[in-house]
Amino acid sequence: GQNIDQPTEMTATEGAIVQINCTYQTSGFNGLFWYQQHAGEAPTFLSYNVLDGLEEKGRFSSFLSRSKGYSYLLLKELQMKDSASYLCAPDTSGGYNKLIFGAGTRLAVHP
Amino acid sequence: SQTIHQWPATLVQPVGSPLSLECTVEGTSNPNLYWYRQAAGRGLQLLFYSVGIGQISSEVPQNLSASRPQDRQFILSSKKLLLSDSGFYLCAWSVHGGAGVFGTFGSGTRLTVV
């Protein structure tokens, strides 16, 4: 079976740093994606990790530990526009990019 | 560059009516194609995915079906809609055989069954 856990909601202050955790148990694994989704819109790609370690991309970084079934998304210098849902999505296929999404974490950034 | 088109943007349908949602991709060949559904306040649920023409994998038993009549066309259908079919439907594509190279989502169809 597939199980993906993320916190339901988080709040943070503009300019701060926030870490969104994701743990997963899947029948197959070929990397993990993070997506951002604003209310009423389609998700947009943020990052992809296939090897253990940290991938940095501007204000956003993503970490993966395959042995622990754990990933996190780190957002620095938070801006109001970062208020959105963040979706953790392991690729559970052998390269077919069969993404299974968690329920997502709703982040609210306050002034 | 690759683009994905999905229509209509919104749809209100009565219970028991048929459904047809269409998705097309441009600028790539032999993509993997996907249909996801998102219930209000929930995560995305994978409904179907396709790795080629006529090849459809269904992820969950449901009242829906999918077809891929052409390389870059993916259709989601139902013969009789249920109230529980309401939700935000998203089509997506990825590079065939390109692990980690997931493409983009369409803009989505918000379906309300009344």
mmCIF file of N, CA, C and O in Angstrom, chain A residues 28-91:
data_model
loop_
_atom_site.group_PDB
_atom_site.id
_atom_site.type_symbol
_atom_site.label_atom_id
_atom_site.label_comp_id
_atom_site.label_asym_id
_atom_site.label_seq_id
_atom_site.Cartn_x
_atom_site.Cartn_y
_atom_site.Cartn_z
ATOM 1 N N GLY A 28 6.833 1.002 -4.155
ATOM 2 C CA GLY A 28 7.959 1.243 -5.047
ATOM 3 C C GLY A 28 8.421 2.669 -4.851
ATOM 4 O O GLY A 28 7.668 3.515 -4.350
ATOM 5 N N PHE A 29 9.665 2.941 -5.217
ATOM 6 C CA PHE A 29 10.148 4.318 -5.040
ATOM 7 C C PHE A 29 11.214 4.620 -6.074
ATOM 8 O O PHE A 29 12.170 3.860 -6.256
ATOM 9 N N ASN A 30 11.047 5.765 -6.725
ATOM 10 C CA ASN A 30 12.012 6.163 -7.750
ATOM 11 C C ASN A 30 12.244 7.663 -7.711
ATOM 12 O O ASN A 30 12.432 8.288 -8.742
ATOM 13 N N GLY A 31 12.193 8.238 -6.508
ATOM 14 C CA GLY A 31 12.407 9.666 -6.392
ATOM 15 C C GLY A 31 11.189 10.351 -5.813
ATOM 16 O O GLY A 31 10.108 9.753 -5.720
ATOM 17 N N LEU A 32 11.364 11.592 -5.392
ATOM 18 C CA LEU A 32 10.278 12.308 -4.729
ATOM 19 C C LEU A 32 10.193 13.736 -5.248
ATOM 20 O O LEU A 32 11.203 14.426 -5.374
ATOM 21 N N PHE A 33 8.956 14.155 -5.524
ATOM 22 C CA PHE A 33 8.679 15.494 -6.036
ATOM 23 C C PHE A 33 8.015 16.335 -4.946
ATOM 24 O O PHE A 33 7.286 15.821 -4.099
ATOM 25 N N TRP A 34 8.235 17.625 -5.020
ATOM 26 C CA TRP A 34 7.471 18.593 -4.235
ATOM 27 C C TRP A 34 6.796 19.572 -5.202
ATOM 28 O O TRP A 34 7.436 20.056 -6.163
ATOM 29 N N TYR A 35 5.525 19.848 -4.909
ATOM 30 C CA TYR A 35 4.748 20.770 -5.708
ATOM 31 C C TYR A 35 4.145 21.843 -4.816
ATOM 32 O O TYR A 35 3.853 21.611 -3.642
ATOM 33 N N GLN A 36 3.907 23.008 -5.412
ATOM 34 C CA GLN A 36 3.201 24.094 -4.755
ATOM 35 C C GLN A 36 1.842 24.249 -5.439
ATOM 36 O O GLN A 36 1.758 24.197 -6.672
ATOM 37 N N GLN A 37 0.800 24.437 -4.644
ATOM 38 C CA GLN A 37 -0.527 24.628 -5.227
ATOM 39 C C GLN A 37 -1.243 25.777 -4.533
ATOM 40 O O GLN A 37 -1.563 25.684 -3.345
ATOM 41 N N HIS A 38 -1.520 26.835 -5.273
ATOM 42 C CA HIS A 38 -2.347 27.915 -4.746
ATOM 43 C C HIS A 38 -3.806 27.526 -4.910
ATOM 44 O O HIS A 38 -4.169 26.758 -5.813
ATOM 45 N N ALA A 39 -4.630 28.072 -4.044
ATOM 46 C CA ALA A 39 -6.045 27.708 -4.003
ATOM 47 C C ALA A 39 -6.702 27.883 -5.372
ATOM 48 O O ALA A 39 -6.573 28.933 -6.010
ATOM 49 N N GLY A 40 -7.367 26.836 -5.831
ATOM 50 C CA GLY A 40 -8.100 26.903 -7.086
ATOM 51 C C GLY A 40 -7.251 26.751 -8.333
ATOM 52 O O GLY A 40 -7.775 26.855 -9.445
ATOM 53 N N GLU A 41 -5.952 26.506 -8.139
ATOM 54 C CA GLU A 41 -5.062 26.398 -9.295
ATOM 55 C C GLU A 41 -4.443 25.014 -9.379
ATOM 56 O O GLU A 41 -4.501 24.229 -8.442
ATOM 57 N N ALA A 42 -3.815 24.731 -10.528
ATOM 58 C CA ALA A 42 -3.092 23.477 -10.683
ATOM 59 C C ALA A 42 -1.767 23.536 -9.933
ATOM 60 O O ALA A 42 -1.210 24.611 -9.718
ATOM 61 N N PRO A 43 -1.239 22.402 -9.516
ATOM 62 C CA PRO A 43 0.076 22.377 -8.852
ATOM 63 C C PRO A 43 1.191 22.784 -9.809
ATOM 64 O O PRO A 43 1.111 22.528 -11.017
ATOM 65 N N THR A 44 2.239 23.392 -9.251
ATOM 66 C CA THR A 44 3.426 23.729 -10.035
ATOM 67 C C THR A 44 4.647 23.078 -9.402
ATOM 68 O O THR A 44 4.757 22.991 -8.176
ATOM 69 N N PHE A 45 5.562 22.635 -10.240
ATOM 70 C CA PHE A 45 6.746 21.888 -9.808
ATOM 71 C C PHE A 45 7.698 22.758 -8.999
ATOM 72 O O PHE A 45 7.984 23.898 -9.357
ATOM 73 N N LEU A 46 8.185 22.195 -7.899
ATOM 74 C CA LEU A 46 9.204 22.872 -7.098
ATOM 75 C C LEU A 46 10.538 22.152 -7.146
ATOM 76 O O LEU A 46 11.578 22.763 -7.376
ATOM 77 N N SER A 47 10.529 20.822 -6.876
ATOM 78 C CA SER A 47 11.802 20.126 -6.775
ATOM 79 C C SER A 47 11.616 18.636 -6.985
ATOM 80 O O SER A 47 10.502 18.114 -6.875
ATOM 81 N N TYR A 48 12.755 17.988 -7.269
ATOM 82 C CA TYR A 48 12.782 16.534 -7.417
ATOM 83 C C TYR A 48 14.071 16.017 -6.794
ATOM 84 O O TYR A 48 15.160 16.529 -7.078
ATOM 85 N N ASN A 49 13.956 15.022 -5.915
ATOM 86 C CA ASN A 49 15.119 14.371 -5.301
ATOM 87 C C ASN A 49 15.081 12.890 -5.634
ATOM 88 O O ASN A 49 14.049 12.239 -5.439
ATOM 89 N N VAL A 50 16.206 12.377 -6.104
ATOM 90 C CA VAL A 50 16.298 10.936 -6.317
ATOM 91 C C VAL A 50 17.409 10.334 -5.438
ATOM 92 O O VAL A 50 17.308 9.185 -5.023
ATOM 93 N N LEU A 51 18.426 11.125 -5.137
ATOM 94 C CA LEU A 51 19.513 10.679 -4.266
ATOM 95 C C LEU A 51 19.348 11.304 -2.885
ATOM 96 O O LEU A 51 18.733 12.362 -2.739
ATOM 97 N N ASP A 52 19.930 10.651 -1.886
ATOM 98 C CA ASP A 52 19.911 11.218 -0.542
ATOM 99 C C ASP A 52 20.649 12.549 -0.524
ATOM 100 O O ASP A 52 21.656 12.728 -1.204
ATOM 101 N N GLY A 53 20.134 13.453 0.277
ATOM 102 C CA GLY A 53 20.825 14.719 0.448
ATOM 103 C C GLY A 53 19.940 15.901 0.153
ATOM 104 O O GLY A 53 18.738 15.768 -0.037
ATOM 105 N N LEU A 54 20.583 17.048 0.140
ATOM 106 C CA LEU A 54 19.887 18.325 0.004
ATOM 107 C C LEU A 54 20.065 18.892 -1.400
ATOM 108 O O LEU A 54 21.175 18.947 -1.920
ATOM 109 N N GLU A 55 18.957 19.318 -1.989
ATOM 110 C CA GLU A 55 18.972 20.009 -3.284
ATOM 111 C C GLU A 55 18.510 21.433 -3.047
ATOM 112 O O GLU A 55 17.420 21.653 -2.531
ATOM 113 N N GLU A 56 19.346 22.394 -3.417
ATOM 114 C CA GLU A 56 18.997 23.792 -3.177
ATOM 115 C C GLU A 56 18.665 24.488 -4.483
ATOM 116 O O GLU A 56 19.365 24.325 -5.492
ATOM 117 N N LYS A 57 17.571 25.268 -4.420
ATOM 118 C CA LYS A 57 17.145 25.981 -5.611
ATOM 119 C C LYS A 57 16.566 27.318 -5.173
ATOM 120 O O LYS A 57 15.386 27.462 -4.896
ATOM 121 N N GLY A 58 17.426 28.305 -5.091
ATOM 122 C CA GLY A 58 16.979 29.634 -4.672
ATOM 123 C C GLY A 58 16.513 29.620 -3.225
ATOM 124 O O GLY A 58 17.206 29.131 -2.335
ATOM 125 N N ARG A 59 15.304 30.121 -2.980
ATOM 126 C CA ARG A 59 14.786 30.174 -1.606
ATOM 127 C C ARG A 59 14.274 28.830 -1.139
ATOM 128 O O ARG A 59 14.015 28.639 0.047
ATOM 129 N N PHE A 60 14.125 27.876 -2.079
ATOM 130 C CA PHE A 60 13.583 26.573 -1.732
ATOM 131 C C PHE A 60 14.676 25.505 -1.761
ATOM 132 O O PHE A 60 15.515 25.478 -2.670
ATOM 133 N N SER A 61 14.647 24.616 -0.779
ATOM 134 C CA SER A 61 15.550 23.470 -0.750
ATOM 135 C C SER A 61 14.732 22.242 -0.402
ATOM 136 O O SER A 61 13.730 22.336 0.321
ATOM 137 N N SER A 62 15.176 21.088 -0.887
ATOM 138 C CA SER A 62 14.479 19.852 -0.555
ATOM 139 C C SER A 62 15.501 18.794 -0.187
ATOM 140 O O SER A 62 16.573 18.705 -0.782
ATOM 141 N N PHE A 63 15.135 17.996 0.819
ATOM 142 C CA PHE A 63 16.025 16.972 1.361
ATOM 143 C C PHE A 63 15.351 15.620 1.254
ATOM 144 O O PHE A 63 14.125 15.509 1.404
ATOM 145 N N LEU A 64 16.167 14.591 1.031
ATOM 146 C CA LEU A 64 15.635 13.227 0.951
ATOM 147 C C LEU A 64 16.525 12.267 1.711
ATOM 148 O O LEU A 64 17.761 12.327 1.597
ATOM 149 N N SER A 65 15.890 11.364 2.462
ATOM 150 C CA SER A 65 16.557 10.208 3.050
ATOM 151 C C SER A 65 15.762 8.981 2.639
ATOM 152 O O SER A 65 14.669 8.728 3.167
ATOM 153 N N ARG A 66 16.293 8.222 1.692
ATOM 154 C CA ARG A 66 15.570 7.058 1.170
ATOM 155 C C ARG A 66 15.443 5.976 2.234
ATOM 156 O O ARG A 66 14.411 5.330 2.366
ATOM 157 N N SER A 67 16.497 5.792 3.032
ATOM 158 C CA SER A 67 16.474 4.726 4.037
ATOM 159 C C SER A 67 15.433 5.008 5.110
ATOM 160 O O SER A 67 14.866 4.072 5.689
ATOM 161 N N LYS A 68 15.164 6.266 5.376
ATOM 162 C CA LYS A 68 14.205 6.630 6.418
ATOM 163 C C LYS A 68 12.817 6.921 5.850
ATOM 164 O O LYS A 68 11.870 7.152 6.615
ATOM 165 N N GLY A 69 12.680 6.936 4.543
ATOM 166 C CA GLY A 69 11.390 7.280 3.953
ATOM 167 C C GLY A 69 10.957 8.677 4.350
ATOM 168 O O GLY A 69 9.802 8.902 4.744
ATOM 169 N N TYR A 70 11.869 9.617 4.237
ATOM 170 C CA TYR A 70 11.650 10.953 4.789
ATOM 171 C C TYR A 70 12.164 12.014 3.839
ATOM 172 O O TYR A 70 13.235 11.884 3.226
ATOM 173 N N SER A 71 11.399 13.082 3.729
ATOM 174 C CA SER A 71 11.813 14.235 2.943
ATOM 175 C C SER A 71 11.327 15.494 3.635
ATOM 176 O O SER A 71 10.375 15.458 4.430
ATOM 177 N N TYR A 72 11.989 16.597 3.369
ATOM 178 C CA TYR A 72 11.443 17.880 3.807
ATOM 179 C C TYR A 72 11.694 18.947 2.753
ATOM 180 O O TYR A 72 12.624 18.858 1.954
ATOM 181 N N LEU A 73 10.829 19.942 2.786
ATOM 182 C CA LEU A 73 10.943 21.120 1.934
ATOM 183 C C LEU A 73 11.240 22.295 2.846
ATOM 184 O O LEU A 73 10.533 22.516 3.834
ATOM 185 N N LEU A 74 12.287 23.027 2.534
ATOM 186 C CA LEU A 74 12.694 24.170 3.350
ATOM 187 C C LEU A 74 12.466 25.446 2.558
ATOM 188 O O LEU A 74 12.963 25.575 1.429
ATOM 189 N N LEU A 75 11.700 26.358 3.119
ATOM 190 C CA LEU A 75 11.429 27.628 2.460
ATOM 191 C C LEU A 75 12.063 28.745 3.286
ATOM 192 O O LEU A 75 11.765 28.909 4.472
ATOM 193 N N LYS A 76 12.928 29.505 2.653
ATOM 194 C CA LYS A 76 13.622 30.597 3.345
ATOM 195 C C LYS A 76 13.049 31.951 2.925
ATOM 196 O O LYS A 76 12.411 32.063 1.868
ATOM 197 N N GLU A 77 13.302 32.945 3.748
ATOM 198 C CA GLU A 77 12.891 34.327 3.435
ATOM 199 C C GLU A 77 11.450 34.359 2.937
ATOM 200 O O GLU A 77 11.144 34.844 1.848
ATOM 201 N N LEU A 78 10.577 33.829 3.767
ATOM 202 C CA LEU A 78 9.183 33.660 3.367
ATOM 203 C C LEU A 78 8.559 34.979 2.905
ATOM 204 O O LEU A 78 8.789 36.045 3.476
ATOM 205 N N GLN A 79 7.748 34.843 1.869
ATOM 206 C CA GLN A 79 6.995 35.967 1.335
ATOM 207 C C GLN A 79 5.507 35.634 1.417
ATOM 208 O O GLN A 79 5.121 34.460 1.490
ATOM 209 N N MET A 80 4.688 36.654 1.375
ATOM 210 C CA MET A 80 3.244 36.443 1.470
ATOM 211 C C MET A 80 2.754 35.515 0.351
ATOM 212 O O MET A 80 1.862 34.692 0.558
ATOM 213 N N LYS A 81 3.382 35.626 -0.820
ATOM 214 C CA LYS A 81 2.947 34.805 -1.957
ATOM 215 C C LYS A 81 3.258 33.319 -1.776
ATOM 216 O O LYS A 81 2.795 32.486 -2.565
ATOM 217 N N ASP A 82 4.040 32.989 -0.741
ATOM 218 C CA ASP A 82 4.327 31.581 -0.455
ATOM 219 C C ASP A 82 3.168 30.893 0.254
ATOM 220 O O ASP A 82 3.210 29.670 0.470
ATOM 221 N N SER A 83 2.154 31.648 0.637
ATOM 222 C CA SER A 83 0.957 31.041 1.229
ATOM 223 C C SER A 83 0.285 30.163 0.177
ATOM 224 O O SER A 83 -0.200 30.656 -0.847
ATOM 225 N N ALA A 84 0.280 28.860 0.426
ATOM 226 C CA ALA A 84 -0.199 27.893 -0.554
ATOM 227 C C ALA A 84 -0.176 26.519 0.107
ATOM 228 O O ALA A 84 0.251 26.380 1.255
ATOM 229 N N SER A 85 -0.612 25.519 -0.628
ATOM 230 C CA SER A 85 -0.441 24.135 -0.180
ATOM 231 C C SER A 85 0.809 23.562 -0.819
ATOM 232 O O SER A 85 1.125 23.873 -1.972
ATOM 233 N N TYR A 86 1.517 22.730 -0.056
ATOM 234 C CA TYR A 86 2.741 22.102 -0.543
ATOM 235 C C TYR A 86 2.526 20.599 -0.514
ATOM 236 O O TYR A 86 2.195 20.022 0.527
ATOM 237 N N LEU A 87 2.723 19.987 -1.674
ATOM 238 C CA LEU A 87 2.381 18.582 -1.874
ATOM 239 C C LEU A 87 3.641 17.755 -2.055
ATOM 240 O O LEU A 87 4.485 18.056 -2.904
ATOM 241 N N CYS A 88 3.728 16.709 -1.260
ATOM 242 C CA CYS A 88 4.817 15.741 -1.343
ATOM 243 C C CYS A 88 4.333 14.603 -2.240
ATOM 244 O O CYS A 88 3.211 14.115 -2.054
ATOM 245 N N ALA A 89 5.158 14.160 -3.203
ATOM 246 C CA ALA A 89 4.694 13.149 -4.158
ATOM 247 C C ALA A 89 5.819 12.181 -4.530
ATOM 248 O O ALA A 89 6.652 12.494 -5.396
ATOM 249 N N PRO A 90 5.861 11.014 -3.886
ATOM 250 C CA PRO A 90 6.822 10.006 -4.323
ATOM 251 C C PRO A 90 6.441 9.426 -5.690
ATOM 252 O O PRO A 90 5.256 9.270 -5.988
ATOM 253 N N ASP A 91 7.457 9.122 -6.481
ATOM 254 C CA ASP A 91 7.253 8.378 -7.724
ATOM 255 C C ASP A 91 7.315 6.906 -7.351
ATOM 256 O O ASP A 91 8.370 6.405 -6.952
#
